[in-house]
Short mmCIF file of C-alpha atoms and ligand atoms in Angstrom, two decimals:
data_model
loop_
_atom_site.label_atom_id
_atom_site.label_comp_id
_atom_site.label_asym_id
_atom_site.label_seq_id
_atom_site.Cartn_x
_atom_site.Cartn_y
_atom_site.Cartn_z
CA MET A 1 0.00 0.00 0.00
CA ARG A 2 0.98 3.65 -0.27
CA ALA A 3 1.43 5.57 2.98
CA TRP A 4 3.02 8.69 4.43
CA VAL A 5 5.57 8.21 7.23
CA VAL A 6 7.23 10.79 9.48
CA GLU A 7 10.80 10.25 8.27
CA ARG A 8 12.37 12.88 10.49
CA PRO A 9 10.39 15.52 12.44
CA ASN A 10 11.20 18.94 11.03
CA PRO A 11 9.45 22.14 10.01
CA ILE A 12 6.93 21.21 7.34
CA ASP A 13 8.77 23.09 4.59
CA ASP A 14 11.78 20.80 5.18
CA GLN A 15 9.79 17.74 4.08
CA PRO A 16 9.56 15.73 7.34
CA LEU A 17 7.23 13.21 5.72
CA ARG A 18 7.95 10.67 3.01
CA TYR A 19 5.45 8.92 0.70
CA VAL A 20 6.41 5.22 0.75
CA GLN A 21 5.31 1.69 -0.14
CA LYS A 22 4.44 -0.33 2.97
CA THR A 23 3.10 -3.79 3.66
CA ILE A 24 -0.63 -3.82 4.39
CA PRO A 25 -0.83 -4.19 8.21
CA THR A 26 -2.11 -7.38 9.85
CA PRO A 27 -4.79 -6.80 12.49
CA ASP A 28 -4.00 -8.01 16.04
CA ARG A 29 -6.41 -10.45 17.67
CA ASP A 30 -8.79 -7.70 18.81
CA GLU A 31 -8.35 -5.41 15.81
CA LEU A 32 -10.10 -4.63 12.55
CA LEU A 33 -8.32 -4.09 9.25
CA VAL A 34 -9.85 -1.12 7.48
CA ARG A 35 -9.51 0.02 3.88
CA VAL A 36 -9.22 3.79 4.15
CA LEU A 37 -11.82 5.84 2.26
CA ALA A 38 -10.86 9.23 3.69
CA CYS A 39 -8.57 10.60 6.40
CA GLY A 40 -8.82 14.07 7.87
CA VAL A 41 -5.76 16.26 8.39
CA CYS A 42 -5.57 17.50 11.97
CA ARG A 43 -3.29 20.13 13.46
CA THR A 44 -1.92 17.39 15.72
CA ASP A 45 -0.52 15.66 12.61
CA LEU A 46 1.39 18.87 11.96
CA HIS A 47 2.69 18.89 15.55
CA VAL A 48 3.84 15.25 15.21
CA SER A 49 5.48 15.94 11.82
CA GLU A 50 7.25 19.05 13.05
CA GLY A 51 8.37 17.56 16.39
CA ASP A 52 6.25 19.75 18.71
CA LEU A 53 4.93 16.38 19.84
CA PRO A 54 7.92 13.98 19.83
CA VAL A 55 7.12 10.87 17.75
CA HIS A 56 6.31 7.81 19.86
CA ARG A 57 7.06 5.40 17.06
CA GLU A 58 9.77 5.49 14.41
CA ARG A 59 8.43 6.32 10.95
CA VAL A 60 4.87 6.51 12.24
CA VAL A 61 2.04 6.92 9.74
CA PRO A 62 0.08 10.02 10.90
CA GLY A 63 -3.67 10.43 10.69
CA HIS A 64 -6.43 9.86 13.24
CA GLU A 65 -9.63 10.95 11.48
CA VAL A 66 -10.07 7.81 9.44
CA VAL A 67 -13.22 6.70 7.66
CA GLY A 68 -12.93 3.25 6.15
CA VAL A 69 -14.57 -0.04 5.45
CA VAL A 70 -13.83 -3.22 7.42
CA VAL A 71 -12.09 -5.80 5.22
CA ASP A 72 -10.68 -8.19 7.84
CA ALA A 73 -10.66 -8.77 11.59
CA GLY A 74 -8.72 -10.64 14.26
CA PRO A 75 -10.46 -13.58 16.02
CA ASP A 76 -11.32 -11.52 19.14
CA ALA A 77 -12.60 -8.40 17.34
CA THR A 78 -16.34 -8.08 17.89
CA GLY A 79 -19.12 -5.64 17.03
CA PHE A 80 -18.34 -5.11 13.35
CA ALA A 81 -18.69 -7.12 10.16
CA ASP A 82 -16.81 -7.03 6.86
CA GLY A 83 -18.15 -4.18 4.76
CA ASP A 84 -19.17 -1.97 7.72
CA ARG A 85 -18.21 1.70 7.48
CA VAL A 86 -16.22 2.59 10.62
CA GLY A 87 -14.36 5.52 12.11
CA ILE A 88 -10.88 5.45 13.65
CA ALA A 89 -10.05 8.31 16.01
CA TRP A 90 -7.14 9.58 18.15
CA LEU A 91 -7.78 7.53 21.33
CA ARG A 92 -6.60 4.04 20.43
CA ARG A 93 -6.28 2.08 23.66
CA THR A 94 -6.60 2.63 27.41
CA CYS A 95 -5.78 0.29 30.31
CA GLY A 96 -9.36 0.02 31.62
CA VAL A 97 -8.24 -0.51 35.24
CA CYS A 98 -6.50 2.67 36.44
CA ARG A 99 -8.19 5.25 38.72
CA PHE A 100 -9.02 7.42 35.69
CA CYS A 101 -10.42 4.63 33.51
CA VAL A 102 -12.65 3.29 36.30
CA ARG A 103 -14.18 6.70 36.99
CA GLY A 104 -15.07 7.32 33.35
CA ALA A 105 -12.12 9.59 32.54
CA GLU A 106 -10.23 7.25 30.23
CA ASN A 107 -8.97 10.31 28.34
CA LEU A 108 -6.60 10.78 31.31
CA CYS A 109 -5.34 7.16 31.38
CA PRO A 110 -1.53 7.23 31.78
CA GLN A 111 -1.29 4.06 29.66
CA SER A 112 -3.36 5.44 26.79
CA LEU A 113 -2.16 5.00 23.21
CA TYR A 114 -2.99 7.18 20.22
CA THR A 115 -3.56 6.55 16.54
CA GLY A 116 -1.01 8.22 14.28
CA TRP A 117 1.39 8.72 17.20
CA ASP A 118 1.87 5.41 19.09
CA ALA A 119 0.48 3.33 16.23
CA ASP A 120 0.19 3.83 12.49
CA GLY A 121 -2.74 5.94 11.37
CA GLY A 122 -4.71 6.77 8.27
CA TYR A 123 -2.40 8.64 5.88
CA ALA A 124 -2.40 5.29 4.07
CA GLU A 125 -4.55 2.96 2.01
CA TYR A 126 -5.13 0.59 4.97
CA ALA A 127 -5.11 0.97 8.75
CA THR A 128 -5.94 -1.14 11.81
CA VAL A 129 -7.96 -0.27 14.89
CA PRO A 130 -8.89 -2.15 18.08
CA ALA A 131 -12.56 -3.00 17.51
CA ALA A 132 -13.50 -1.67 20.96
CA TYR A 133 -12.17 1.78 19.97
CA ALA A 134 -13.74 1.95 16.49
CA TYR A 135 -16.86 4.07 15.98
CA LYS A 136 -20.05 3.27 14.15
CA LEU A 137 -20.79 6.22 11.87
CA PRO A 138 -24.06 8.09 11.26
CA ASP A 139 -25.82 8.03 7.88
CA GLY A 140 -26.42 11.17 5.89
CA TYR A 141 -22.79 12.18 5.42
CA THR A 142 -20.16 11.39 2.79
CA ASP A 143 -16.88 9.71 3.77
CA VAL A 144 -15.09 13.03 3.31
CA GLU A 145 -17.57 14.87 5.55
CA LEU A 146 -17.34 12.23 8.28
CA ALA A 147 -13.53 12.28 8.55
CA PRO A 148 -13.11 15.64 10.34
CA LEU A 149 -15.91 14.78 12.73
CA LEU A 150 -13.69 12.07 14.23
CA CYS A 151 -11.19 14.41 15.88
CA ALA A 152 -12.01 18.01 15.11
CA GLY A 153 -15.65 17.29 15.84
CA ILE A 154 -15.26 15.10 18.92
CA ILE A 155 -12.57 17.31 20.51
CA GLY A 156 -14.61 20.44 19.86
CA TYR A 157 -17.57 18.74 21.48
CA HIS A 158 -15.50 17.75 24.51
CA ALA A 159 -14.01 21.28 24.75
CA LEU A 160 -17.54 22.71 24.69
CA LYS A 161 -18.60 20.34 27.48
CA ARG A 162 -15.55 21.47 29.47
CA THR A 163 -16.79 25.08 29.42
CA SER A 164 -19.94 24.12 31.40
CA LEU A 165 -21.70 26.77 29.29
CA PRO A 166 -24.96 27.75 31.01
CA LYS A 167 -28.24 27.35 29.12
CA SER A 168 -28.63 30.12 26.49
CA GLY A 169 -25.15 31.31 27.51
CA ARG A 170 -22.77 33.62 25.68
CA LEU A 171 -19.84 31.68 24.18
CA GLY A 172 -16.63 33.06 22.69
CA ILE A 173 -14.67 31.01 20.15
CA TYR A 174 -11.01 31.98 19.61
CA GLY A 175 -9.63 30.63 16.35
CA PHE A 176 -11.96 29.27 13.70
CA GLY A 177 -10.58 26.21 11.90
CA GLY A 178 -11.71 22.61 11.47
CA SER A 179 -12.74 21.99 15.08
CA ALA A 180 -14.32 25.38 15.79
CA HIS A 181 -16.60 25.35 12.74
CA LEU A 182 -18.16 22.14 14.06
CA ALA A 183 -18.26 23.15 17.75
CA ILE A 184 -20.13 26.36 16.90
CA GLN A 185 -22.93 24.35 15.32
CA VAL A 186 -23.30 22.19 18.43
CA ALA A 187 -23.31 25.29 20.66
CA LEU A 188 -25.91 27.05 18.49
CA ALA A 189 -28.10 23.94 18.42
CA GLN A 190 -27.96 23.99 22.24
CA GLY A 191 -29.19 27.59 22.27
CA ALA A 192 -25.93 29.50 22.84
CA ARG A 193 -25.16 32.95 21.45
CA VAL A 194 -21.71 32.73 19.90
CA HIS A 195 -19.05 35.35 19.21
CA VAL A 196 -16.10 34.30 17.04
CA LEU A 197 -12.72 35.96 17.43
CA THR A 198 -10.29 34.93 14.72
CA ARG A 199 -7.85 36.28 12.17
CA GLY A 200 -8.81 36.25 8.50
CA SER A 201 -11.90 37.68 6.87
CA ALA A 202 -12.76 34.33 5.19
CA ALA A 203 -12.91 32.59 8.57
CA GLN A 204 -14.97 35.44 10.01
CA ARG A 205 -17.36 35.21 7.05
CA LEU A 206 -17.77 31.44 7.52
CA ALA A 207 -18.51 32.03 11.23
CA LEU A 208 -21.27 34.50 10.40
CA GLU A 209 -22.71 32.18 7.73
CA LEU A 210 -22.89 29.39 10.32
CA GLY A 211 -24.81 31.62 12.72
CA ALA A 212 -22.30 33.49 14.89
CA ALA A 213 -23.77 36.65 16.43
CA SER A 214 -20.53 38.50 15.70
CA ALA A 215 -17.07 37.89 14.23
CA ALA A 216 -13.98 40.00 14.83
CA GLY A 217 -10.20 39.76 15.11
CA ALA A 218 -8.62 37.34 17.60
CA TYR A 219 -7.37 40.17 19.86
CA ASP A 220 -10.57 42.24 19.66
CA SER A 221 -13.09 42.39 22.50
CA PRO A 222 -16.39 40.59 21.97
CA PRO A 223 -19.47 42.87 22.00
CA GLU A 224 -20.62 41.50 25.37
CA PRO A 225 -19.02 39.63 28.30
CA LEU A 226 -18.76 35.86 27.85
CA ASP A 227 -20.06 33.09 30.09
CA ALA A 228 -17.53 30.76 28.52
CA ALA A 229 -14.93 30.60 25.80
CA ILE A 230 -12.98 27.98 23.89
CA LEU A 231 -9.46 28.66 22.69
CA PHE A 232 -8.84 26.71 19.46
CA ALA A 233 -5.88 28.75 18.20
CA PRO A 234 -2.57 27.27 19.48
CA ALA A 235 -1.51 30.71 20.74
CA GLY A 236 -0.84 31.05 24.48
CA ASP A 237 -0.84 34.83 24.27
CA LEU A 238 -4.58 34.68 23.60
CA VAL A 239 -5.19 33.18 27.07
CA PRO A 240 -5.10 36.51 28.98
CA VAL A 241 -7.09 38.13 26.15
CA ALA A 242 -9.82 35.49 26.44
CA MET A 243 -9.78 35.54 30.26
CA ARG A 244 -10.38 39.31 30.23
CA ALA A 245 -13.38 38.77 27.94
CA LEU A 246 -15.06 36.44 30.48
CA ASP A 247 -17.83 37.62 32.73
CA ARG A 248 -17.76 36.74 36.45
CA GLY A 249 -17.68 32.95 36.88
CA GLY A 250 -16.77 32.44 33.22
CA ILE A 251 -14.72 29.44 32.08
CA LEU A 252 -12.11 29.26 29.33
CA SER A 253 -11.33 25.80 27.93
CA ILE A 254 -8.22 25.27 25.84
CA ALA A 255 -8.93 22.76 23.10
CA GLY A 256 -5.46 22.23 21.64
CA ILE A 257 -2.97 19.50 22.45
CA HIS A 258 -0.13 21.99 21.97
CA LEU A 259 -0.06 25.65 23.01
CA SER A 260 2.70 28.24 22.90
CA ASP A 261 3.65 29.61 26.34
CA VAL A 262 0.99 31.47 28.28
CA PRO A 263 2.16 34.93 29.45
CA PRO A 264 1.83 35.81 33.17
CA LEU A 265 -1.78 36.32 34.22
CA ASN A 266 -2.90 39.29 36.28
CA TYR A 267 -5.01 37.99 39.14
CA GLU A 268 -7.36 40.98 39.38
CA ARG A 269 -7.96 41.47 35.66
CA GLU A 270 -7.80 37.89 34.42
CA LEU A 271 -8.71 35.41 37.17
CA PHE A 272 -10.56 37.00 40.08
CA TYR A 273 -14.38 36.71 40.30
CA GLU A 274 -14.05 32.95 39.95
CA ARG A 275 -13.04 32.88 36.35
CA GLU A 276 -11.54 29.48 35.48
CA LEU A 277 -9.03 28.13 33.01
CA ARG A 278 -9.39 24.50 31.94
CA SER A 279 -7.37 22.35 29.60
CA VAL A 280 -8.81 19.62 27.42
CA THR A 281 -7.05 16.29 27.03
CA ALA A 282 -8.25 14.06 24.19
CA ASN A 283 -11.69 12.56 24.76
CA THR A 284 -13.40 9.48 26.08
CA ARG A 285 -15.19 7.03 23.81
CA GLN A 286 -18.36 8.23 25.49
CA ASP A 287 -17.68 11.77 24.20
CA GLY A 288 -17.19 10.35 20.73
CA ARG A 289 -20.40 8.32 20.79
CA GLU A 290 -22.40 11.28 22.14
CA PHE A 291 -21.08 13.59 19.44
CA LEU A 292 -21.66 11.13 16.58
CA GLU A 293 -25.17 10.49 17.89
CA PHE A 294 -25.77 14.26 17.97
CA VAL A 295 -24.64 14.78 14.37
CA GLY A 296 -26.75 11.78 13.31
CA LYS A 297 -29.86 13.59 14.57
CA GLN A 298 -28.89 17.19 13.87
CA HIS A 299 -27.19 17.55 10.49
CA VAL A 300 -24.05 19.69 10.70
CA SER A 301 -22.46 21.36 7.72
CA VAL A 302 -18.85 20.21 7.30
CA THR A 303 -16.54 22.43 5.28
CA THR A 304 -13.83 20.28 3.70
CA ARG A 305 -10.92 20.67 1.34
CA PRO A 306 -10.22 17.27 -0.30
CA TYR A 307 -6.70 16.30 -1.43
CA PRO A 308 -5.51 13.08 -3.07
CA LEU A 309 -3.52 11.01 -0.53
CA ARG A 310 -0.30 11.64 -2.46
CA GLU A 311 -0.64 15.36 -1.69
CA GLY A 312 -0.55 14.80 2.08
CA HIS A 313 2.50 16.98 2.47
CA GLN A 314 0.86 19.86 0.63
CA ALA A 315 -2.27 19.51 2.77
CA LEU A 316 -0.18 19.96 5.94
CA ARG A 317 1.64 22.95 4.46
CA ASP A 318 -1.68 24.55 3.50
CA LEU A 319 -3.05 23.86 7.00
CA LYS A 320 -0.04 25.57 8.58
CA ALA A 321 -0.37 28.55 6.25
CA GLY A 322 -4.13 28.78 6.82
CA ARG A 323 -4.82 28.45 3.07
CA PHE A 324 -8.27 26.84 3.34
CA GLN A 325 -11.42 26.99 5.47
CA GLY A 326 -12.70 24.02 7.45
CA ALA A 327 -10.83 20.73 7.31
CA ALA A 328 -8.46 19.11 4.80
CA VAL A 329 -9.22 15.47 3.96
CA LEU A 330 -6.92 12.99 2.20
CA ILE A 331 -8.47 10.50 -0.21
CA PRO A 332 -6.56 7.38 -1.32
CA GLU A 333 -6.47 6.91 -5.08
CA THR A 334 -7.85 3.39 -4.64
CA SER A 335 -11.07 4.52 -2.93
ZN1 ZN B 401 -6.33 3.58 32.44
ZN1 ZN B 402 -6.75 15.51 15.92
#
């Protein structure tokens, strides 16, 4: 099969990835073998390729927003049949017995493994997944539309939950890429009023088209105080900006896996009155199932930019440069 591997982590313009021939993987006893139909390009793939997140596996195949069809399975893999359309996401395995797993916070499991980081992912024609961590996918969406839902969508959903946004609350969204354009639709469907703060007039336009009450620059003040905010941009210097925009008791959740350093916070201006700062670490399978169930009932519009698989490198460069709206999706030539 054809696949991209992280040859040597480096800035994306120095070609850290290589497009290679690889043997089609063999599923372990509890795994499915999936023929990839589409794989979303996530900012985390960029962090793994560039070394912001040190690779956990030599020459790993990135990609953790995989939509595919089951073509084979190990003897202990249950719940899916050949021909089923399945999703493969970031969370790949957890221990199931630690204090975090047993209390329903498997996203915090110290033994957790991740697709496209600890194990090969979906920038390839085939990929494997433990059956217990594969997702059934809703109808009503194309393969390309479903791919970004599997990380951008699920993480955005989890980040929104982490804000504990009150009913009919005022939500700020900082940064408006693949994850944010899905999270806003969930928030609006739940009755929130949403203000988007992001660079780029195209992103601001998309936000307004999707129903934002206002859209302005990332460092601008929203037109009213916020009950909650989500920081999607990987820019730590937006943390004090967003904290100042919160009303009393407001909560900022940081959706990214990687963030540049946060400048010192001023207690009076940026934290007092019980404002809170929360990080977001991956997601549980329960988050994923809830989100996919939600989008099965309430159709969301998914803005995608398809690329042939062989243009994976270009897709990552375009993501870094902010050259498209929504989410890039790689499509193998064979699908
Ligand atoms: Zn665990
Ligand atoms: Zn991701």
